[in-house]
Amino acid sequence: NGASPVSAAQIPLPPSPAQSVREDEPMSHPGIAPQPTHATEKTEKKKGPTVQQSWEKVMAEVEKYDEGMVKNWKEDIDTLLVFAGLFSAVVTAFLIEAYQWLSEDPAYTT
């Protein structure tokens, strides 16, 4: 293929069937009355949430997340406390038995 490389800017584009529209040019469509663009935009725009509503929504989501984390932490702490209680009971039982073995050797007494 002996063609030299061509940049994308040099490739011709086919004509577009849509007409370009500029804001400064009046629109001329037969049978349709021209309307100012700012008047139609006002009727079509939906009002978004206010800042207060947005913060309330954020706070509700954060509160749900925080409540979930606190619930998980509480369950974890409960599990750890049960484990610590059982562990201390088992260690105490072994210490009571081992304490009896800690008597002084009679061979060393005079």
Short mmCIF file of C-alpha atoms in Angstrom, two decimals:
data_model
loop_
_atom_site.label_atom_id
_atom_site.label_comp_id
_atom_site.label_asym_id
_atom_site.label_seq_id
_atom_site.Cartn_x
_atom_site.Cartn_y
_atom_site.Cartn_z
CA ASN A 1 0.00 0.00 0.00
CA GLY A 2 1.91 3.05 -1.26
CA ALA A 3 -0.35 5.68 0.31
CA SER A 4 1.26 8.15 2.65
CA PRO A 5 -0.20 8.49 6.18
CA VAL A 6 -3.03 11.00 6.46
CA SER A 7 -3.96 12.87 9.62
CA ALA A 8 -7.54 12.81 10.86
CA ALA A 9 -7.92 16.54 10.15
CA GLN A 10 -7.27 15.94 6.44
CA ILE A 11 -10.06 13.36 5.97
CA PRO A 12 -13.10 14.99 4.30
CA LEU A 13 -16.41 14.48 6.08
CA PRO A 14 -19.70 13.81 4.27
CA PRO A 15 -22.26 16.61 4.40
CA SER A 16 -24.54 16.51 7.44
CA PRO A 17 -28.32 16.28 6.86
CA ALA A 18 -28.93 18.36 10.01
CA GLN A 19 -28.68 22.12 9.80
CA SER A 20 -26.48 23.93 12.23
CA VAL A 21 -28.23 26.45 14.47
CA ARG A 22 -26.66 29.52 16.00
CA GLU A 23 -28.12 31.45 18.89
CA ASP A 24 -27.63 34.80 17.20
CA GLU A 25 -29.50 33.76 14.03
CA PRO A 26 -33.31 33.66 14.02
CA MET A 27 -34.77 30.23 13.37
CA SER A 28 -36.85 30.05 10.22
CA HIS A 29 -39.05 27.00 10.01
CA PRO A 30 -42.18 27.21 7.90
CA GLY A 31 -45.35 26.91 9.97
CA ILE A 32 -43.61 27.32 13.33
CA ALA A 33 -43.58 30.66 15.07
CA PRO A 34 -40.16 31.69 16.30
CA GLN A 35 -39.82 31.69 20.07
CA PRO A 36 -37.07 33.18 22.12
CA THR A 37 -34.80 30.47 23.45
CA HIS A 38 -34.81 31.80 27.01
CA ALA A 39 -38.62 31.53 27.24
CA THR A 40 -38.70 27.85 26.25
CA GLU A 41 -35.77 27.02 28.51
CA LYS A 42 -37.56 28.41 31.55
CA THR A 43 -40.63 26.26 30.98
CA GLU A 44 -38.62 23.11 30.24
CA LYS A 45 -36.16 23.40 33.13
CA LYS A 46 -37.10 21.47 36.21
CA LYS A 47 -36.09 22.94 39.50
CA GLY A 48 -33.49 20.84 41.27
CA PRO A 49 -33.34 20.21 44.98
CA THR A 50 -32.36 23.05 47.24
CA VAL A 51 -29.13 23.07 49.19
CA GLN A 52 -31.04 22.23 52.38
CA GLN A 53 -32.74 19.24 50.71
CA SER A 54 -29.42 18.03 49.35
CA TRP A 55 -27.76 18.18 52.77
CA GLU A 56 -30.73 16.42 54.37
CA LYS A 57 -30.42 13.61 51.84
CA VAL A 58 -26.67 13.34 52.44
CA MET A 59 -27.20 13.31 56.21
CA ALA A 60 -29.83 10.56 55.91
CA GLU A 61 -27.43 8.37 53.90
CA VAL A 62 -24.53 9.05 56.27
CA GLU A 63 -26.75 8.27 59.26
CA LYS A 64 -27.77 4.92 57.73
CA TYR A 65 -24.12 4.09 57.09
CA ASP A 66 -23.07 5.11 60.60
CA GLU A 67 -25.88 3.11 62.21
CA GLY A 68 -24.76 0.03 60.29
CA MET A 69 -21.16 0.49 61.39
CA VAL A 70 -22.14 1.00 65.04
CA LYS A 71 -24.35 -2.11 64.93
CA ASN A 72 -21.44 -4.16 63.57
CA TRP A 73 -19.07 -2.75 66.20
CA LYS A 74 -21.54 -3.58 68.97
CA GLU A 75 -21.83 -7.17 67.74
CA ASP A 76 -18.03 -7.44 67.55
CA ILE A 77 -17.59 -6.06 71.08
CA ASP A 78 -20.25 -8.46 72.43
CA THR A 79 -18.42 -11.38 70.83
CA LEU A 80 -15.06 -10.23 72.21
CA LEU A 81 -16.48 -9.80 75.72
CA VAL A 82 -17.96 -13.32 75.68
CA PHE A 83 -14.62 -14.70 74.47
CA ALA A 84 -12.71 -12.78 77.17
CA GLY A 85 -15.09 -14.03 79.88
CA LEU A 86 -14.78 -17.66 78.80
CA PHE A 87 -11.01 -17.36 78.45
CA SER A 88 -10.63 -15.92 81.96
CA ALA A 89 -12.84 -18.70 83.40
CA VAL A 90 -10.71 -21.40 81.77
CA VAL A 91 -7.44 -19.77 82.87
CA THR A 92 -8.78 -19.43 86.44
CA ALA A 93 -9.68 -23.12 86.53
CA PHE A 94 -6.16 -24.08 85.43
CA LEU A 95 -4.57 -21.69 87.95
CA ILE A 96 -6.56 -23.15 90.84
CA GLU A 97 -5.30 -26.63 89.97
CA ALA A 98 -1.75 -25.43 89.30
CA TYR A 99 -1.62 -23.51 92.60
CA GLN A 100 -1.69 -26.81 94.50
CA TRP A 101 1.52 -27.84 92.77
CA LEU A 102 3.30 -24.70 94.01
CA SER A 103 4.00 -26.08 97.50
CA GLU A 104 7.59 -25.92 98.71
CA ASP A 105 9.74 -29.00 98.18
CA PRO A 106 10.19 -30.77 101.56
CA ALA A 107 13.82 -31.64 100.72
CA TYR A 108 14.75 -27.96 100.83
CA THR A 109 13.19 -27.30 104.23
CA THR A 110 15.40 -27.55 107.29
#
